[in-house]
Every structure is written in C-alpha cells, then in structure tokens.
XYZ file of C-alpha atoms in Angstrom:
426
model
C 0.000 0.000 0.000
C 2.611 2.492 -1.094
C 2.215 5.594 -3.136
C 5.484 6.035 -4.922
C 6.659 9.074 -6.842
C 8.452 9.023 -10.131
C 11.587 7.453 -11.506
C 14.609 9.723 -11.430
C 17.868 9.260 -13.224
C 21.076 9.404 -11.224
C 23.071 12.555 -11.737
C 26.611 11.368 -12.271
C 29.014 13.458 -10.244
C 32.299 14.318 -11.983
C 35.140 12.074 -10.931
C 32.968 9.740 -8.863
C 32.153 6.142 -9.704
C 28.820 5.637 -7.963
C 28.993 1.847 -8.206
C 32.632 1.097 -7.239
C 32.557 -0.780 -3.926
C 35.086 0.133 -1.238
C 36.783 -2.126 1.304
C 34.602 -2.080 4.433
C 37.473 -2.451 6.912
C 39.329 0.497 5.416
C 36.552 2.919 6.251
C 34.081 1.431 8.744
C 33.698 -0.281 12.103
C 31.319 -3.209 12.587
C 28.477 -1.210 14.118
C 25.993 1.411 12.892
C 25.695 5.158 12.965
C 22.114 6.404 12.884
C 21.326 9.818 11.467
C 17.956 11.193 12.651
C 16.426 14.266 11.070
C 13.226 16.205 10.571
C 11.905 16.759 7.069
C 9.253 19.384 6.522
C 7.530 21.357 3.845
C 4.576 21.109 1.498
C 3.807 19.883 -2.020
C 6.159 22.464 -3.537
C 9.242 22.566 -1.303
C 10.985 20.416 1.303
C 13.727 21.008 3.844
C 15.764 18.766 6.153
C 16.824 19.642 9.710
C 19.433 17.642 11.605
C 18.187 16.079 14.857
C 20.841 13.733 16.288
C 23.404 10.999 15.728
C 23.279 7.701 17.568
C 25.699 4.774 17.732
C 24.063 1.354 17.460
C 25.711 -1.975 18.325
C 25.220 -3.887 15.038
C 25.864 -3.292 11.378
C 23.353 -5.670 9.859
C 24.161 -5.037 6.233
C 26.621 -6.440 3.756
C 30.307 -5.609 4.090
C 30.738 -6.179 0.366
C 27.865 -4.304 -1.298
C 28.022 -0.865 0.262
C 27.165 1.201 -2.813
C 23.563 1.020 -3.995
C 23.311 -0.174 -7.613
C 19.526 -0.156 -8.012
C 18.604 3.545 -8.109
C 15.281 2.924 -6.363
C 13.517 5.185 -3.884
C 12.329 8.745 -3.469
C 15.416 9.639 -1.446
C 19.084 8.701 -1.440
C 21.553 8.868 1.432
C 25.219 8.991 0.438
C 28.286 8.905 2.657
C 31.538 10.298 1.247
C 35.007 10.620 2.663
C 35.809 14.008 4.212
C 36.868 15.455 0.836
C 33.565 14.547 -0.789
C 35.379 12.776 -3.622
C 35.107 9.104 -2.625
C 31.685 7.539 -2.234
C 31.769 5.041 0.652
C 28.136 4.053 1.141
C 24.739 4.796 -0.410
C 21.155 3.598 -0.186
C 17.871 4.603 -1.779
C 14.781 4.764 0.413
C 11.316 6.246 0.676
C 9.208 7.651 3.493
C 5.709 8.657 4.546
C 6.605 12.284 3.941
C 6.766 11.715 0.176
C 3.335 10.129 0.296
C 1.976 13.020 2.320
C 3.109 15.695 -0.148
C 0.809 14.066 -2.699
C -2.250 14.621 -0.496
C -4.717 17.487 -0.606
C -3.537 18.621 2.824
C -0.018 19.286 1.510
C -1.425 21.935 -0.840
C -2.602 24.032 2.098
C -0.299 23.540 5.091
C 3.312 22.816 6.004
C 4.047 19.688 8.000
C 7.091 17.874 9.391
C 7.983 14.172 9.748
C 10.654 12.466 11.854
C 12.923 10.294 9.717
C 16.085 8.273 10.123
C 18.774 6.525 8.086
C 21.512 4.133 9.178
C 25.005 3.584 7.836
C 28.067 1.613 8.906
C 29.988 3.488 11.598
C 32.826 5.488 9.981
C 36.410 5.331 11.226
C 37.262 8.838 10.031
C 35.421 12.071 9.272
C 32.812 11.712 6.529
C 30.302 13.814 4.638
C 26.641 12.753 4.556
C 24.258 13.896 1.849
C 20.470 13.502 1.628
C 18.917 13.852 -1.830
C 15.293 13.794 -3.003
C 13.830 12.975 -6.412
C 11.654 15.445 -8.263
C 8.978 14.672 -10.814
C 11.371 15.136 -13.705
C 13.603 12.245 -12.648
C 16.342 14.370 -11.088
C 17.870 14.030 -7.627
C 18.288 17.308 -5.781
C 20.381 17.805 -2.666
C 18.319 18.555 0.448
C 21.027 18.431 3.078
C 24.691 17.738 3.671
C 26.767 17.716 6.824
C 30.265 16.678 7.915
C 30.341 14.011 10.631
C 33.131 13.448 13.127
C 32.770 9.872 14.464
C 34.593 10.907 17.666
C 32.149 13.706 18.471
C 30.925 13.619 22.082
C 27.428 14.516 20.835
C 26.929 11.034 19.325
C 24.505 9.202 21.613
C 25.696 5.834 22.915
C 22.785 4.450 24.925
C 23.247 0.847 26.065
C 20.385 -1.358 24.917
C 19.142 -3.436 27.881
C 15.353 -3.242 27.989
C 14.300 -6.027 25.615
C 15.217 -9.620 24.907
C 15.847 -10.807 21.361
C 14.968 -14.082 19.706
C 16.891 -15.777 16.900
C 13.895 -17.150 15.023
C 15.535 -18.484 11.874
C 19.286 -18.418 11.383
C 21.195 -19.437 8.274
C 24.534 -17.781 8.988
C 26.653 -14.637 9.323
C 24.375 -11.605 9.233
C 26.770 -9.706 6.955
C 26.169 -12.338 4.275
C 22.414 -12.762 4.744
C 19.241 -10.767 4.402
C 18.365 -10.035 8.040
C 14.734 -9.316 8.905
C 13.817 -8.200 12.416
C 10.197 -8.633 13.500
C 8.883 -6.096 16.015
C 5.591 -6.540 17.885
C 3.017 -3.826 18.340
C -0.140 -4.212 20.370
C 1.109 -7.391 22.045
C 1.042 -7.122 25.836
C 3.502 -9.126 27.910
C 1.116 -12.029 28.457
C 0.884 -12.274 24.649
C 4.560 -13.227 24.375
C 3.827 -16.845 23.479
C 1.332 -15.670 20.842
C 3.897 -13.239 19.387
C 6.527 -15.958 19.036
C 3.964 -18.322 17.519
C 2.811 -15.601 15.116
C 6.414 -14.957 14.080
C 6.921 -18.599 13.186
C 3.647 -18.627 11.258
C 4.645 -15.607 9.208
C 8.110 -16.988 8.545
C 6.404 -20.041 7.072
C 4.284 -17.737 4.884
C 7.466 -15.999 3.752
C 9.230 -19.192 2.744
C 6.160 -20.409 0.888
C 6.773 -17.699 -1.727
C 9.448 -17.701 -4.417
C 12.206 -16.608 -4.664
C 12.428 -16.809 -0.853
C 11.530 -20.506 -0.788
C 14.494 -21.478 -2.952
C 16.840 -19.109 -1.127
C 16.054 -19.836 2.502
C 19.778 -20.218 3.149
C 20.214 -16.497 2.440
C 17.853 -15.192 5.135
C 17.888 -14.664 8.908
C 14.870 -13.752 11.034
C 15.102 -12.056 14.440
C 12.496 -10.832 16.920
C 12.616 -8.200 19.653
C 10.330 -8.791 22.648
C 9.057 -5.220 23.022
C 5.611 -5.424 24.556
C 2.865 -2.832 24.786
C 0.653 -1.598 27.607
C -2.500 -2.424 25.645
C -3.502 -4.907 22.944
C -4.391 -3.872 19.405
C -3.728 -0.628 17.585
C -5.274 2.778 16.937
C -8.334 2.938 14.683
C -9.091 6.667 14.437
C -12.319 6.347 12.455
C -13.751 4.241 15.269
C -12.265 6.497 17.958
C -10.219 3.572 19.274
C -6.851 4.542 20.739
C -4.351 2.103 22.226
C -1.183 2.599 24.239
C 1.272 0.568 22.187
C 5.036 0.585 22.055
C 5.401 1.512 18.362
C 2.279 3.702 18.066
C 0.886 2.072 14.928
C -2.456 3.168 13.512
C -4.901 2.585 10.675
C -6.385 5.344 8.481
C -3.055 6.778 7.355
C -3.732 9.728 5.021
C -7.417 8.821 5.161
C -7.026 5.254 3.872
C -9.076 2.821 5.947
C -6.656 -0.092 5.582
C -3.318 1.743 5.505
C -1.533 0.633 8.682
C 1.607 2.617 9.559
C 3.460 4.420 12.334
C 5.100 7.828 12.396
C 7.087 7.048 15.533
C 10.280 6.353 13.604
C 12.550 7.061 16.561
C 10.987 4.283 18.653
C 10.954 1.892 15.694
C 14.685 2.428 15.138
C 15.492 2.198 18.856
C 13.646 -1.108 19.080
C 15.039 -2.623 15.881
C 18.594 -1.837 17.016
C 18.548 -4.795 19.419
C 19.288 -7.094 16.473
C 21.255 -6.855 13.217
C 18.799 -6.012 10.459
C 18.370 -5.038 6.830
C 14.564 -4.926 6.964
C 12.130 -4.078 9.764
C 8.789 -5.890 9.879
C 6.184 -4.722 12.409
C 3.576 -7.331 13.271
C 0.429 -5.742 14.719
C -1.743 -7.771 17.082
C -5.118 -7.283 15.440
C -7.399 -9.111 12.993
C -8.462 -6.114 10.888
C -7.218 -6.266 7.287
C -4.379 -3.904 6.588
C -0.709 -3.224 6.210
C 1.935 -0.976 4.720
C 5.389 -1.100 3.200
C 7.838 1.764 2.695
C 11.019 1.111 0.726
C 14.040 0.537 2.979
C 12.063 1.939 5.895
C 9.661 -0.595 7.376
C 6.940 -3.175 6.693
C 3.711 -3.656 8.651
C 0.733 -5.982 8.593
C -1.986 -7.181 10.930
C -1.345 -10.581 12.467
C -4.700 -12.325 12.456
C -6.588 -11.485 9.282
C -7.372 -14.354 6.897
C -5.273 -12.611 4.213
C -2.392 -11.642 6.498
C 0.013 -14.191 5.030
C -0.311 -12.762 1.551
C -0.313 -9.186 2.816
C 2.936 -9.986 4.660
C 4.829 -10.796 1.468
C 3.027 -8.160 -0.631
C 4.176 -5.403 1.720
C 7.654 -6.907 1.743
C 7.689 -6.443 -2.032
C 7.305 -2.703 -1.424
C 9.755 -2.242 1.433
C 12.444 -4.648 0.229
C 12.374 -4.349 -3.566
C 10.612 -1.000 -4.093
C 7.855 -2.633 -6.137
C 4.830 -0.510 -6.989
C 1.251 -1.539 -6.367
C -0.187 -2.905 -9.583
C -3.817 -2.228 -8.776
C -5.915 0.861 -9.531
C -7.227 2.785 -6.557
C -8.696 6.246 -6.351
C -7.326 7.908 -9.510
C -8.824 7.930 -12.993
C -5.956 9.551 -14.876
C -2.220 8.992 -14.627
C -1.574 12.742 -14.860
C -3.002 13.107 -11.359
C 0.020 11.247 -9.934
C 2.704 10.979 -12.602
C 4.700 13.187 -14.924
C 3.850 11.432 -18.156
C 6.942 12.706 -19.984
C 9.166 10.297 -18.029
C 8.905 6.690 -16.874
C 7.878 5.926 -13.287
C 11.004 4.786 -11.444
C 9.523 1.536 -10.138
C 10.498 -1.421 -12.312
C 7.047 -3.034 -12.456
C 4.959 -0.174 -13.861
C 5.293 1.817 -17.077
C 3.597 4.630 -18.986
C 5.168 3.276 -22.217
C 7.210 6.470 -22.711
C 10.392 4.379 -22.623
C 9.149 0.807 -22.525
C 12.561 -0.406 -23.726
C 13.941 0.526 -20.297
C 11.357 -1.640 -18.551
C 10.390 -5.245 -19.400
C 9.864 -4.989 -23.171
C 12.609 -7.584 -23.692
C 10.386 -10.161 -21.928
C 7.403 -9.562 -24.224
C 6.868 -11.975 -27.113
C 6.715 -10.391 -30.580
C 3.096 -11.326 -31.236
C 1.826 -9.770 -27.965
C -0.030 -6.499 -28.447
C 1.195 -3.445 -26.529
C -0.925 -2.278 -24.747
C -2.177 -5.782 -24.013
C -5.902 -6.595 -23.846
C -6.834 -7.841 -20.372
C -8.668 -10.891 -21.708
C -8.484 -14.633 -20.947
C -6.255 -15.081 -24.013
C -3.473 -13.102 -22.326
C -4.082 -14.203 -18.743
C -0.653 -15.830 -18.396
C 1.189 -13.587 -20.847
C 3.769 -10.897 -20.150
C 2.641 -7.667 -21.758
C 1.476 -4.201 -20.718
C -1.926 -4.311 -19.023
C -3.621 -0.993 -18.296
C -4.528 -0.159 -14.716
C -1.711 0.017 -12.167
C 0.075 2.371 -9.798
C -3.318 3.432 -8.354
C -4.704 4.729 -11.673
C -7.131 3.319 -14.230
C -5.669 4.822 -17.389
C -2.162 5.440 -18.661
C -0.112 3.227 -16.336
C 0.566 -0.415 -17.208
C 1.613 -3.575 -15.328
C 3.451 -6.658 -16.654
C 0.735 -9.323 -16.258
C -2.951 -9.789 -15.606
C -2.232 -10.690 -11.987
C 0.701 -10.652 -9.568
C 1.332 -10.621 -5.835
C 1.711 -6.848 -6.177
C -1.812 -6.627 -7.617
C -4.060 -8.878 -5.572
C -4.397 -11.437 -2.803
C -5.539 -14.020 -5.359
C -2.028 -15.274 -5.961
C 1.108 -16.052 -3.990
C 3.350 -15.495 -7.014
C 5.349 -12.503 -8.137
C 5.162 -11.916 -11.877
C 8.486 -12.461 -13.713
C 9.369 -8.738 -13.578
C 8.790 -8.501 -9.831
C 10.393 -11.891 -9.213
C 13.647 -10.857 -10.882
C 13.787 -7.608 -8.901
C 13.213 -9.376 -5.596
C 15.830 -12.011 -6.419
C 18.389 -9.415 -7.500
C 17.883 -7.533 -4.249
C 18.136 -10.723 -2.201
C 21.452 -11.599 -3.850
C 22.721 -8.051 -3.286
C 22.219 -8.401 0.469
C 23.510 -11.956 0.755
C 26.675 -11.901 -1.366
C-alpha cells in the first residue's frame, strides 16, 4: 500500500564512480551510525533539519555491497570521505513524507515528519548527503553535513530493555538478508502468541518464491518489546491504544493503511538485532498493512489474508515494487509526470518501454495488451496500475503486487526481488 513518486535518473558526479565498492574495513567499524532528522515542507518545497546521531551496536548489512546499484527510492543517502570525492556508502529509500506531499492537505499547510537513516559506523570524518527525487527524474540535494565519528554529541545508549529471539538463522548476518520482527499491540502475556505468530509468518514468507528457494540467504530475528494495551489505533472508530510503536490505521485517510510515524521508537527497538529490513507485526485481525522502501513493513497478524499481505508489503519495502492495482485515480496525470517513466520497475507509462520489461514480451503480444483470458498468463502491458485506471501499465494480468488471489510474483517482480536478495547476501 505504497504511493510512490516518479523514476529519477542518477546525476553522475564528476570524478565519482557511484557503483565502485570500497573495502569495508578500510573505512568502517562493525556497528551502525544512525542519522535522525526532521523533514518538513509542502507539495512544492521540502527542507531537512538535523536532529541527532546515535551509535548502534550492530551493522546488519553487507560488508561487500556498500554502494547502492539499483537507483530505487524517493530519497538517497550517500556517505563520502571528508573530501567529498570518494563515495563510501549509499542507499535509496522512501518515506511517509513523500506520500503526504501528494495529499490534498499538503497543498494548504506545512508539515514535518521524523525520519532516520543508518550507515556503517565510519572510522574517520565523513560527509553525509540527503537527496530527493523530483517529478522530472532528477535528484536534488536537500542536506549535507560533515560528521566526526569521535564527536561527544553522538549518543551511545546501552540497549538493555528487551530480549531478542533468533527465530531463523542461516549464517553470518553480513552475508544474509536479516529481517527483524517487532511486535506492536502485544502485551507481555501475549509473548507466546507473538513468538507463535512470528513462526507462522516466517512459514508464509518461505512459501513464496524466490524466498523458498533461497532460505539459506535469510535470517529472522524478533525483539520482545511489549505494549501496555492490545491492538492498535483505529481513528475512524475512535479507538486509541497505548502501544510501544504507536501504529495506527487510516493513514492519510485510507481505511486499511496501517503505519506508524514514531520512527525514533521503531529504530530504537530494531537496534537490538542486526537487520536489513524491519517488519512490524500488529496484534489485530483487521485487514491492513503498509510497506515503505528501505524503511519498514507492517501488517496485521490475524486477518485471513495476512500471510499474503505480509509478502506483498515486503515487495514494497524490500524491492521497491509498486502496487499494480488501480485505486482512487482515474488519470495517470493526477500522480505521474507522463513525460518520463515511473522509477519503479514493475509499472510503465510506455514512454520508454525499452527501459522496462519490453525484452520479456513476445513479438506477437499487443502493446498495450488486452486484459482478456487469451493473455491471462502472458507478459505484456496491461492498463490499470500504480493506483490509476488509465495510462499506467503492469506486466501481467495478476501478480502478488496486484491482488491477494495469488502467492506469485510476476516475472518482472520476481527478478527484482531475487536481484535484491542476492545483493544483500553476497
């Protein structure tokens, strides 16, 4: 349930190879540095304000693949050496703020959101840059700041409050995709239920390809962070719960969009384990979920469709896949700049179809492709995707990113998920 913005081409900086990997041990220590900030603005302008730096005990990511090669996300964080000439680390990501600036409210008021990024802990002074995509496929710098890793202002709280569980372990977390599951709306007496739910959802996860065939590339962890009350907030019903991660339905007016804006608590809680992805499991049966690329995943624990929602939302947060259904918009122009391709790999406006999955389409398949039984299992370009009815196309009639009727990713989504999984586990 993500609302992504548009694809943006990387601006190549003179003298910098954005994809040349560096030696981890030359530049980093085996722990994380967290950069917390406030982003604010409206639908026309955005600004970043530094909040704090925090040292965390684990670096959960790869020590080999430090430079992002995918060019996904509405934002990009880059870490350079102190001269700004050598790129040491980068990641694309998205956030709720980018979704908000597409709402009606953003046309009338300014608003701020708490956000956070993590990076391996630098040995020497570095320069951090935050960039944001615009609708014309260009990254623009929002913020940059030098960081001294020896600064006394870096917070070094010792994590002691919660226990962690090693739910599924296939090996060294630097060579695996590490997923940490956080509970929300589970009270302490629900601990057995939380652990049972975790195992159930792990089984859902490994029932889906390419995860099923690559189970040896994944670790699952859990943090036993329990709430004062069971459930979650449901604003439309005037139900408010005291929960540890402050999740809630009705995000941006959507009945089933389950998220949290308490990013600081989410990060503090996830830091008890090494992680690449955060999955928040909410103790409720109401249908819903959310996934934000390289930020977090959420879904309700006890709905009949929760298993399929679990992996659908993971498609968003892990592989930056777009929703392939239509929802709320009649025309693509309401969301997309139709002069450029959307940046997500699994939707197209056919402006530059060669850059998408055209190579997978058989020569006798019509483009656009009629959504008829004849083409039900065919790769083509089917109209209706990315939340709009007209002008945006998806690869197949159905896919895990379109509906709960299937447990399969279409070939385009499958390849993206697999590529990302290999990137984290090499």
